[in-house]
Amino acid sequence: MNNMGSMQPNHRTTHQSSRYLRLAAVTLASFFLIANNALATDYHVAKTGNDGNSGLTLGAAFLTIQKGVDSATSPGDNVIVHAGTYTENNPSSAPGAPPAVVNAADIGIIISNGGALGNPITISAAPGEHVVIDQGNQLIDDGLGGLTIEEYQGVDGSGLTANNRRRVGFFFKQLVSFVTIAGFEIKNATTGIRAPEIAQGIVIENCNLHDMIGLAGGNYGGAFLQGCESCIVRNNVINSVQTLKNGAILPLADASNQNTAGLLMFRAHETTIENNQISNAYSGIYRKQAPTPELGGAENRSIYRRNVIHDVVNGVRYSIAGAGNGGHFNQEFSENIVFNADTGVTEDSSQAISQGGGIDIFNNTIIANTALNLSIQQNVTFYNNILVTDTGTPSIRLNAPRQICQLIPPAPLNCNPGLVRPQVSLIDFNLFFDAFDGEPRFTFDAGAHSVAGTFFPQTPQVDLGTLASWQATAPTFAQPIPAADVNSNFADPQFTVVAGQLFVPQVGGPADNAGRVGGLIANPPVDIGAYPNGVGGSVVGPLKRPQSPTVFSGVGG
């Protein structure tokens, strides 16, 4: 007799057991989180305090933020900073400071201790109080009829004079993870917050980061995420990142500014940048180098969404920080508003050793000389965007790789002759408008720049002056585009001013209900573009308008 049937599992019982195990795991994790929070300590910092105090109450507050930060050593600890202006330029080699920081030339408030996943150490302005960190990075007369940055004059931990240090609001010891910084106004520094190499879970939120200035050629920004994994920057106002060269502040568009940005990232991944206002910088968001190698899975996705970026050269810029590094993977740029820019989205990683893959660009409103500029990126999707130019420049530019490979003379180091033109896998349901004469323009290279063993000079460009010519011609270059903007249109988007916000297309206008979810004809309709504060939108039933940047006030105190 075959009794195997009686040995089959009871699927209902198995399912219930699995459910109970998951519930028990969640309950246990919650228990430990509650227990950890119960052990967490609040430390207060105030201008009336003293670093000899306990810091455990406002009446016994510390005087310096550094003392509060050094005291917060356990997951869940909070450093609560009360109203006032603080200037704390602590050399990285000062007694008690960690020897391994992002850069030994930085001075500022040093973060040495981290929290845990779901239970970070939080450093924040007290609710409703205005806290300013002014690092005193001032311009002074250079004695030669120009300007220079005032040197930091101090003594480091070795007793040596420490000059020419870069003043940073907060900077981290390497490997410090799970720290939240919230609610500060940080100004007069080279960089407001510099997150660490090889770290996770850094959150920067509700801060006002402005008036950053450094010497030309340096890497500066409102915030600088260096090798940060699963980090979040949200609800901040970032404004004015400048560089000084030969005694003068450089014009924003000067190429010597190209290492600066409102938000600068170097090998950061799985990063979310959302609901920020970024202005007056060379790039709004600059992803200077991808991790090596960068994986293409969903778990590695970086998302830049619902930001308002203006008065910049580039809205978002991708590059590789020199020949021989890899391209970018799995990026999303969505529901942003970019205006007063030279380029909305630019990827200039043509000297990469490997081809990048995957940037999804959708539901943005971009008012720039060029909306999209690609060099080698593969598998790009571009849909539901409003693209406005006003100078007769191309809305979209697809470039061949600049990397030139040849055998005689010898090929450059790290030259990869296999790089091909950018490949756009989906481009549709976009609304184009050129205020110059109405019609959009498009440019792309007619061939590759490099083939193994053969030298190719700069190949000719193909310039197309109408949407119809783009639709007809682009598919003949089979590598880039299988079909181009079949359902796209060119028309004035009919922007209006609603609740003080610009760039809101009129209901019933050419952007209204003219897109498709996912950019595919079979999917439900959705409005084209991004909309400040969700103007005119509804969250009842199918989402008609995309979600949108949040325009807010009161950050940083």
PDB file of N, CA, C and O in Angstrom, residues 306 334-335 361-364 382-386 426 428-431 487-488 505-531 535-548:
ATOM      1  N   ARG A 306      10.870  64.617  -7.521  1.00  0.00           N
ATOM      2  CA  ARG A 306      10.092  65.704  -6.907  1.00  0.00           C
ATOM      3  C   ARG A 306      10.974  66.813  -6.356  1.00  0.00           C
ATOM      4  O   ARG A 306      10.691  67.405  -5.314  1.00  0.00           O
ATOM      5  N   SER A 334      12.603  61.524 -11.885  1.00  0.00           N
ATOM      6  CA  SER A 334      11.168  61.595 -12.140  1.00  0.00           C
ATOM      7  C   SER A 334      10.507  62.717 -11.353  1.00  0.00           C
ATOM      8  O   SER A 334      10.909  63.048 -10.236  1.00  0.00           O
ATOM      9  N   GLU A 335       9.489  63.324 -11.975  1.00  0.00           N
ATOM     10  CA  GLU A 335       8.604  64.284 -11.322  1.00  0.00           C
ATOM     11  C   GLU A 335       9.368  65.486 -10.758  1.00  0.00           C
ATOM     12  O   GLU A 335       9.033  66.032  -9.709  1.00  0.00           O
ATOM     13  N   ILE A 361      13.674  58.351 -17.130  1.00  0.00           N
ATOM     14  CA  ILE A 361      13.444  59.792 -17.011  1.00  0.00           C
ATOM     15  C   ILE A 361      11.995  60.047 -17.406  1.00  0.00           C
ATOM     16  O   ILE A 361      11.637  59.907 -18.581  1.00  0.00           O
ATOM     17  N   PHE A 362      11.154  60.394 -16.451  1.00  0.00           N
ATOM     18  CA  PHE A 362       9.737  60.520 -16.783  1.00  0.00           C
ATOM     19  C   PHE A 362       9.029  61.545 -15.903  1.00  0.00           C
ATOM     20  O   PHE A 362       9.425  61.821 -14.778  1.00  0.00           O
ATOM     21  N   ASN A 363       7.990  62.123 -16.482  1.00  0.00           N
ATOM     22  CA  ASN A 363       7.124  63.091 -15.807  1.00  0.00           C
ATOM     23  C   ASN A 363       7.902  64.234 -15.169  1.00  0.00           C
ATOM     24  O   ASN A 363       7.666  64.625 -14.021  1.00  0.00           O
ATOM     25  N   ASN A 364       8.839  64.780 -15.935  1.00  0.00           N
ATOM     26  CA  ASN A 364       9.557  65.979 -15.510  1.00  0.00           C
ATOM     27  C   ASN A 364       9.109  67.166 -16.347  1.00  0.00           C
ATOM     28  O   ASN A 364       8.662  67.009 -17.490  1.00  0.00           O
ATOM     29  N   PHE A 382      12.439  57.525 -21.674  1.00  0.00           N
ATOM     30  CA  PHE A 382      12.231  58.978 -21.610  1.00  0.00           C
ATOM     31  C   PHE A 382      10.808  59.254 -22.064  1.00  0.00           C
ATOM     32  O   PHE A 382      10.499  59.188 -23.254  1.00  0.00           O
ATOM     33  N   TYR A 383       9.917  59.521 -21.120  1.00  0.00           N
ATOM     34  CA  TYR A 383       8.509  59.655 -21.478  1.00  0.00           C
ATOM     35  C   TYR A 383       7.770  60.582 -20.507  1.00  0.00           C
ATOM     36  O   TYR A 383       8.216  60.839 -19.394  1.00  0.00           O
ATOM     37  N   ASN A 384       6.655  61.107 -20.999  1.00  0.00           N
ATOM     38  CA  ASN A 384       5.767  61.972 -20.195  1.00  0.00           C
ATOM     39  C   ASN A 384       6.466  63.231 -19.683  1.00  0.00           C
ATOM     40  O   ASN A 384       6.137  63.741 -18.618  1.00  0.00           O
ATOM     41  N   ASN A 385       7.420  63.745 -20.434  1.00  0.00           N
ATOM     42  CA  ASN A 385       8.148  64.945 -20.017  1.00  0.00           C
ATOM     43  C   ASN A 385       7.689  66.162 -20.822  1.00  0.00           C
ATOM     44  O   ASN A 385       7.401  66.053 -22.013  1.00  0.00           O
ATOM     45  N   ILE A 386       7.642  67.321 -20.157  1.00  0.00           N
ATOM     46  CA  ILE A 386       7.475  68.600 -20.841  1.00  0.00           C
ATOM     47  C   ILE A 386       8.867  69.187 -21.046  1.00  0.00           C
ATOM     48  O   ILE A 386       9.635  69.341 -20.094  1.00  0.00           O
ATOM     49  N   LEU A 426      12.979  53.403 -24.933  1.00  0.00           N
ATOM     50  CA  LEU A 426      11.605  53.902 -24.993  1.00  0.00           C
ATOM     51  C   LEU A 426      11.649  55.418 -24.920  1.00  0.00           C
ATOM     52  O   LEU A 426      12.211  55.987 -23.977  1.00  0.00           O
ATOM     53  N   ASP A 428       8.667  58.408 -25.702  1.00  0.00           N
ATOM     54  CA  ASP A 428       7.322  58.655 -26.223  1.00  0.00           C
ATOM     55  C   ASP A 428       6.526  59.511 -25.241  1.00  0.00           C
ATOM     56  O   ASP A 428       6.916  59.702 -24.089  1.00  0.00           O
ATOM     57  N   PHE A 429       5.412  60.023 -25.734  1.00  0.00           N
ATOM     58  CA  PHE A 429       4.459  60.806 -24.943  1.00  0.00           C
ATOM     59  C   PHE A 429       5.123  62.014 -24.280  1.00  0.00           C
ATOM     60  O   PHE A 429       4.825  62.371 -23.137  1.00  0.00           O
ATOM     61  N   ASN A 430       6.044  62.646 -24.999  1.00  0.00           N
ATOM     62  CA  ASN A 430       6.654  63.877 -24.519  1.00  0.00           C
ATOM     63  C   ASN A 430       6.015  65.078 -25.216  1.00  0.00           C
ATOM     64  O   ASN A 430       5.518  64.967 -26.335  1.00  0.00           O
ATOM     65  N   LEU A 431       6.020  66.206 -24.538  1.00  0.00           N
ATOM     66  CA  LEU A 431       5.505  67.445 -25.094  1.00  0.00           C
ATOM     67  C   LEU A 431       6.666  68.407 -25.293  1.00  0.00           C
ATOM     68  O   LEU A 431       7.303  68.834 -24.325  1.00  0.00           O
ATOM     69  N   ASN A 487       3.952  59.077 -30.268  1.00  0.00           N
ATOM     70  CA  ASN A 487       2.762  59.709 -29.696  1.00  0.00           C
ATOM     71  C   ASN A 487       3.068  61.038 -29.013  1.00  0.00           C
ATOM     72  O   ASN A 487       2.260  61.539 -28.235  1.00  0.00           O
ATOM     73  N   SER A 488       4.245  61.592 -29.289  1.00  0.00           N
ATOM     74  CA  SER A 488       4.610  62.878 -28.705  1.00  0.00           C
ATOM     75  C   SER A 488       4.062  64.017 -29.558  1.00  0.00           C
ATOM     76  O   SER A 488       3.603  63.821 -30.678  1.00  0.00           O
ATOM     77  N   PRO A 505       0.793  73.515 -16.206  1.00  0.00           N
ATOM     78  CA  PRO A 505       0.032  73.506 -17.456  1.00  0.00           C
ATOM     79  C   PRO A 505      -1.463  73.617 -17.197  1.00  0.00           C
ATOM     80  O   PRO A 505      -1.986  73.084 -16.212  1.00  0.00           O
ATOM     81  N   GLN A 506      -2.136  74.295 -18.077  1.00  0.00           N
ATOM     82  CA  GLN A 506      -3.573  74.503 -17.910  1.00  0.00           C
ATOM     83  C   GLN A 506      -4.335  73.201 -18.048  1.00  0.00           C
ATOM     84  O   GLN A 506      -3.989  72.331 -18.853  1.00  0.00           O
ATOM     85  N   VAL A 507      -5.378  73.083 -17.258  1.00  0.00           N
ATOM     86  CA  VAL A 507      -6.321  71.977 -17.445  1.00  0.00           C
ATOM     87  C   VAL A 507      -6.952  72.133 -18.820  1.00  0.00           C
ATOM     88  O   VAL A 507      -7.370  73.223 -19.216  1.00  0.00           O
ATOM     89  N   GLY A 508      -6.987  71.049 -19.552  1.00  0.00           N
ATOM     90  CA  GLY A 508      -7.501  71.098 -20.911  1.00  0.00           C
ATOM     91  C   GLY A 508      -6.464  71.460 -21.944  1.00  0.00           C
ATOM     92  O   GLY A 508      -6.749  71.467 -23.142  1.00  0.00           O
ATOM     93  N   GLY A 509      -5.229  71.774 -21.483  1.00  0.00           N
ATOM     94  CA  GLY A 509      -4.149  72.105 -22.403  1.00  0.00           C
ATOM     95  C   GLY A 509      -3.511  70.862 -22.993  1.00  0.00           C
ATOM     96  O   GLY A 509      -3.939  69.718 -22.724  1.00  0.00           O
ATOM     97  N   PRO A 510      -2.439  71.015 -23.775  1.00  0.00           N
ATOM     98  CA  PRO A 510      -1.859  69.877 -24.485  1.00  0.00           C
ATOM     99  C   PRO A 510      -1.171  68.855 -23.588  1.00  0.00           C
ATOM    100  O   PRO A 510      -0.888  67.748 -24.037  1.00  0.00           O
ATOM    101  N   ALA A 511      -0.869  69.211 -22.322  1.00  0.00           N
ATOM    102  CA  ALA A 511      -0.259  68.242 -21.404  1.00  0.00           C
ATOM    103  C   ALA A 511      -1.291  67.474 -20.599  1.00  0.00           C
ATOM    104  O   ALA A 511      -0.978  66.456 -19.974  1.00  0.00           O
ATOM    105  N   ASP A 512      -2.524  67.953 -20.612  1.00  0.00           N
ATOM    106  CA  ASP A 512      -3.579  67.393 -19.765  1.00  0.00           C
ATOM    107  C   ASP A 512      -3.989  66.015 -20.264  1.00  0.00           C
ATOM    108  O   ASP A 512      -4.485  65.847 -21.373  1.00  0.00           O
ATOM    109  N   ASN A 513      -3.735  65.011 -19.440  1.00  0.00           N
ATOM    110  CA  ASN A 513      -4.178  63.646 -19.724  1.00  0.00           C
ATOM    111  C   ASN A 513      -3.570  63.100 -21.023  1.00  0.00           C
ATOM    112  O   ASN A 513      -4.114  62.179 -21.631  1.00  0.00           O
ATOM    113  N   ALA A 514      -2.429  63.649 -21.434  1.00  0.00           N
ATOM    114  CA  ALA A 514      -1.868  63.294 -22.737  1.00  0.00           C
ATOM    115  C   ALA A 514      -0.771  62.240 -22.659  1.00  0.00           C
ATOM    116  O   ALA A 514      -0.274  61.796 -23.697  1.00  0.00           O
ATOM    117  N   GLY A 515      -0.349  61.850 -21.462  1.00  0.00           N
ATOM    118  CA  GLY A 515       0.675  60.828 -21.315  1.00  0.00           C
ATOM    119  C   GLY A 515       0.081  59.464 -21.028  1.00  0.00           C
ATOM    120  O   GLY A 515      -1.137  59.264 -21.058  1.00  0.00           O
ATOM    121  N   ARG A 516       0.949  58.529 -20.769  1.00  0.00           N
ATOM    122  CA  ARG A 516       0.535  57.174 -20.396  1.00  0.00           C
ATOM    123  C   ARG A 516       1.428  56.687 -19.260  1.00  0.00           C
ATOM    124  O   ARG A 516       2.636  56.937 -19.246  1.00  0.00           O
ATOM    125  N   VAL A 517       0.823  55.978 -18.329  1.00  0.00           N
ATOM    126  CA  VAL A 517       1.594  55.374 -17.246  1.00  0.00           C
ATOM    127  C   VAL A 517       2.644  54.452 -17.854  1.00  0.00           C
ATOM    128  O   VAL A 517       2.339  53.609 -18.701  1.00  0.00           O
ATOM    129  N   GLY A 518       3.885  54.639 -17.455  1.00  0.00           N
ATOM    130  CA  GLY A 518       4.966  53.824 -17.988  1.00  0.00           C
ATOM    131  C   GLY A 518       5.343  54.136 -19.420  1.00  0.00           C
ATOM    132  O   GLY A 518       6.198  53.462 -20.000  1.00  0.00           O
ATOM    133  N   GLY A 519       4.716  55.160 -20.027  1.00  0.00           N
ATOM    134  CA  GLY A 519       5.035  55.538 -21.393  1.00  0.00           C
ATOM    135  C   GLY A 519       4.556  54.559 -22.449  1.00  0.00           C
ATOM    136  O   GLY A 519       5.014  54.611 -23.587  1.00  0.00           O
ATOM    137  N   LEU A 520       3.628  53.692 -22.092  1.00  0.00           N
ATOM    138  CA  LEU A 520       3.151  52.666 -23.015  1.00  0.00           C
ATOM    139  C   LEU A 520       1.702  52.930 -23.399  1.00  0.00           C
ATOM    140  O   LEU A 520       0.854  53.202 -22.538  1.00  0.00           O
ATOM    141  N   ILE A 521       1.385  52.812 -24.683  1.00  0.00           N
ATOM    142  CA  ILE A 521       0.081  53.173 -25.216  1.00  0.00           C
ATOM    143  C   ILE A 521      -1.054  52.391 -24.584  1.00  0.00           C
ATOM    144  O   ILE A 521      -2.172  52.889 -24.457  1.00  0.00           O
ATOM    145  N   ALA A 522      -0.796  51.163 -24.130  1.00  0.00           N
ATOM    146  CA  ALA A 522      -1.857  50.324 -23.572  1.00  0.00           C
ATOM    147  C   ALA A 522      -2.212  50.705 -22.139  1.00  0.00           C
ATOM    148  O   ALA A 522      -3.229  50.236 -21.614  1.00  0.00           O
ATOM    149  N   ASN A 523      -1.422  51.544 -21.506  1.00  0.00           N
ATOM    150  CA  ASN A 523      -1.632  51.868 -20.099  1.00  0.00           C
ATOM    151  C   ASN A 523      -2.562  53.070 -19.936  1.00  0.00           C
ATOM    152  O   ASN A 523      -2.808  53.815 -20.882  1.00  0.00           O
ATOM    153  N   PRO A 524      -3.084  53.287 -18.707  1.00  0.00           N
ATOM    154  CA  PRO A 524      -4.015  54.402 -18.465  1.00  0.00           C
ATOM    155  C   PRO A 524      -3.357  55.762 -18.708  1.00  0.00           C
ATOM    156  O   PRO A 524      -2.138  55.908 -18.592  1.00  0.00           O
ATOM    157  N   PRO A 525      -4.172  56.765 -19.026  1.00  0.00           N
ATOM    158  CA  PRO A 525      -3.625  58.110 -19.255  1.00  0.00           C
ATOM    159  C   PRO A 525      -3.176  58.776 -17.971  1.00  0.00           C
ATOM    160  O   PRO A 525      -3.664  58.486 -16.882  1.00  0.00           O
ATOM    161  N   VAL A 526      -2.239  59.689 -18.125  1.00  0.00           N
ATOM    162  CA  VAL A 526      -1.717  60.479 -17.018  1.00  0.00           C
ATOM    163  C   VAL A 526      -1.253  61.802 -17.612  1.00  0.00           C
ATOM    164  O   VAL A 526      -0.926  61.886 -18.800  1.00  0.00           O
ATOM    165  N   ASP A 527      -1.247  62.861 -16.820  1.00  0.00           N
ATOM    166  CA  ASP A 527      -0.769  64.147 -17.325  1.00  0.00           C
ATOM    167  C   ASP A 527       0.725  64.080 -17.607  1.00  0.00           C
ATOM    168  O   ASP A 527       1.485  63.349 -16.956  1.00  0.00           O
ATOM    169  N   ILE A 528       1.152  64.855 -18.577  1.00  0.00           N
ATOM    170  CA  ILE A 528       2.569  64.989 -18.887  1.00  0.00           C
ATOM    171  C   ILE A 528       3.162  66.082 -18.007  1.00  0.00           C
ATOM    172  O   ILE A 528       2.542  67.109 -17.756  1.00  0.00           O
ATOM    173  N   GLY A 529       4.395  65.862 -17.524  1.00  0.00           N
ATOM    174  CA  GLY A 529       5.100  66.872 -16.755  1.00  0.00           C
ATOM    175  C   GLY A 529       5.004  66.655 -15.260  1.00  0.00           C
ATOM    176  O   GLY A 529       4.479  65.657 -14.765  1.00  0.00           O
ATOM    177  N   ALA A 530       5.550  67.609 -14.503  1.00  0.00           N
ATOM    178  CA  ALA A 530       5.494  67.616 -13.044  1.00  0.00           C
ATOM    179  C   ALA A 530       4.785  68.882 -12.603  1.00  0.00           C
ATOM    180  O   ALA A 530       4.782  69.896 -13.307  1.00  0.00           O
ATOM    181  N   TYR A 531       4.211  68.849 -11.410  1.00  0.00           N
ATOM    182  CA  TYR A 531       3.322  69.918 -10.979  1.00  0.00           C
ATOM    183  C   TYR A 531       3.637  70.327  -9.549  1.00  0.00           C
ATOM    184  O   TYR A 531       3.618  69.495  -8.642  1.00  0.00           O
ATOM    185  N   VAL A 535      -0.800  70.720  -7.695  1.00  0.00           N
ATOM    186  CA  VAL A 535      -1.863  71.626  -8.095  1.00  0.00           C
ATOM    187  C   VAL A 535      -2.804  70.921  -9.073  1.00  0.00           C
ATOM    188  O   VAL A 535      -2.379  70.371 -10.080  1.00  0.00           O
ATOM    189  N   GLY A 536      -4.072  70.931  -8.759  1.00  0.00           N
ATOM    190  CA  GLY A 536      -5.064  70.372  -9.664  1.00  0.00           C
ATOM    191  C   GLY A 536      -5.167  68.868  -9.613  1.00  0.00           C
ATOM    192  O   GLY A 536      -5.976  68.277 -10.311  1.00  0.00           O
ATOM    193  N   GLY A 537      -4.379  68.213  -8.804  1.00  0.00           N
ATOM    194  CA  GLY A 537      -4.357  66.756  -8.794  1.00  0.00           C
ATOM    195  C   GLY A 537      -5.377  66.164  -7.844  1.00  0.00           C
ATOM    196  O   GLY A 537      -5.943  66.824  -6.990  1.00  0.00           O
ATOM    197  N   SER A 538      -5.606  64.882  -7.983  1.00  0.00           N
ATOM    198  CA  SER A 538      -6.528  64.159  -7.122  1.00  0.00           C
ATOM    199  C   SER A 538      -5.928  62.799  -6.822  1.00  0.00           C
ATOM    200  O   SER A 538      -5.329  62.163  -7.683  1.00  0.00           O
ATOM    201  N   VAL A 539      -6.063  62.356  -5.580  1.00  0.00           N
ATOM    202  CA  VAL A 539      -5.564  61.036  -5.218  1.00  0.00           C
ATOM    203  C   VAL A 539      -6.706  60.038  -5.110  1.00  0.00           C
ATOM    204  O   VAL A 539      -6.533  58.929  -4.641  1.00  0.00           O
ATOM    205  N   VAL A 540      -7.885  60.433  -5.540  1.00  0.00           N
ATOM    206  CA  VAL A 540      -9.044  59.540  -5.519  1.00  0.00           C
ATOM    207  C   VAL A 540      -9.111  58.816  -6.859  1.00  0.00           C
ATOM    208  O   VAL A 540      -9.152  59.444  -7.917  1.00  0.00           O
ATOM    209  N   GLY A 541      -9.124  57.489  -6.788  1.00  0.00           N
ATOM    210  CA  GLY A 541      -9.171  56.720  -8.025  1.00  0.00           C
ATOM    211  C   GLY A 541      -7.837  56.749  -8.735  1.00  0.00           C
ATOM    212  O   GLY A 541      -6.794  57.052  -8.138  1.00  0.00           O
ATOM    213  N   PRO A 542      -7.819  56.458 -10.022  1.00  0.00           N
ATOM    214  CA  PRO A 542      -6.561  56.456 -10.771  1.00  0.00           C
ATOM    215  C   PRO A 542      -5.890  57.830 -10.699  1.00  0.00           C
ATOM    216  O   PRO A 542      -6.545  58.859 -10.805  1.00  0.00           O
ATOM    217  N   LEU A 543      -4.586  57.820 -10.495  1.00  0.00           N
ATOM    218  CA  LEU A 543      -3.855  59.073 -10.356  1.00  0.00           C
ATOM    219  C   LEU A 543      -3.781  59.773 -11.699  1.00  0.00           C
ATOM    220  O   LEU A 543      -3.179  59.292 -12.638  1.00  0.00           O
ATOM    221  N   LYS A 544      -4.408  60.939 -11.786  1.00  0.00           N
ATOM    222  CA  LYS A 544      -4.447  61.670 -13.045  1.00  0.00           C
ATOM    223  C   LYS A 544      -3.162  62.468 -13.233  1.00  0.00           C
ATOM    224  O   LYS A 544      -2.540  62.425 -14.282  1.00  0.00           O
ATOM    225  N   ARG A 545      -2.787  63.199 -12.216  1.00  0.00           N
ATOM    226  CA  ARG A 545      -1.556  63.976 -12.294  1.00  0.00           C
ATOM    227  C   ARG A 545      -0.456  63.224 -11.553  1.00  0.00           C
ATOM    228  O   ARG A 545      -0.698  62.558 -10.559  1.00  0.00           O
ATOM    229  N   PRO A 546       0.762  63.361 -12.022  1.00  0.00           N
ATOM    230  CA  PRO A 546       1.869  62.763 -11.286  1.00  0.00           C
ATOM    231  C   PRO A 546       2.014  63.404  -9.921  1.00  0.00           C
ATOM    232  O   PRO A 546       1.535  64.504  -9.678  1.00  0.00           O
ATOM    233  N   GLN A 547       2.667  62.691  -9.007  1.00  0.00           N
ATOM    234  CA  GLN A 547       3.059  63.348  -7.775  1.00  0.00           C
ATOM    235  C   GLN A 547       4.094  64.400  -8.131  1.00  0.00           C
ATOM    236  O   GLN A 547       4.600  64.446  -9.233  1.00  0.00           O
ATOM    237  N   SER A 548       4.441  65.233  -7.171  1.00  0.00           N
ATOM    238  CA  SER A 548       5.098  66.460  -7.574  1.00  0.00           C
ATOM    239  C   SER A 548       6.076  66.964  -6.524  1.00  0.00           C
ATOM    240  O   SER A 548       6.070  66.527  -5.385  1.00  0.00           O
TER     241      SER A 548
END
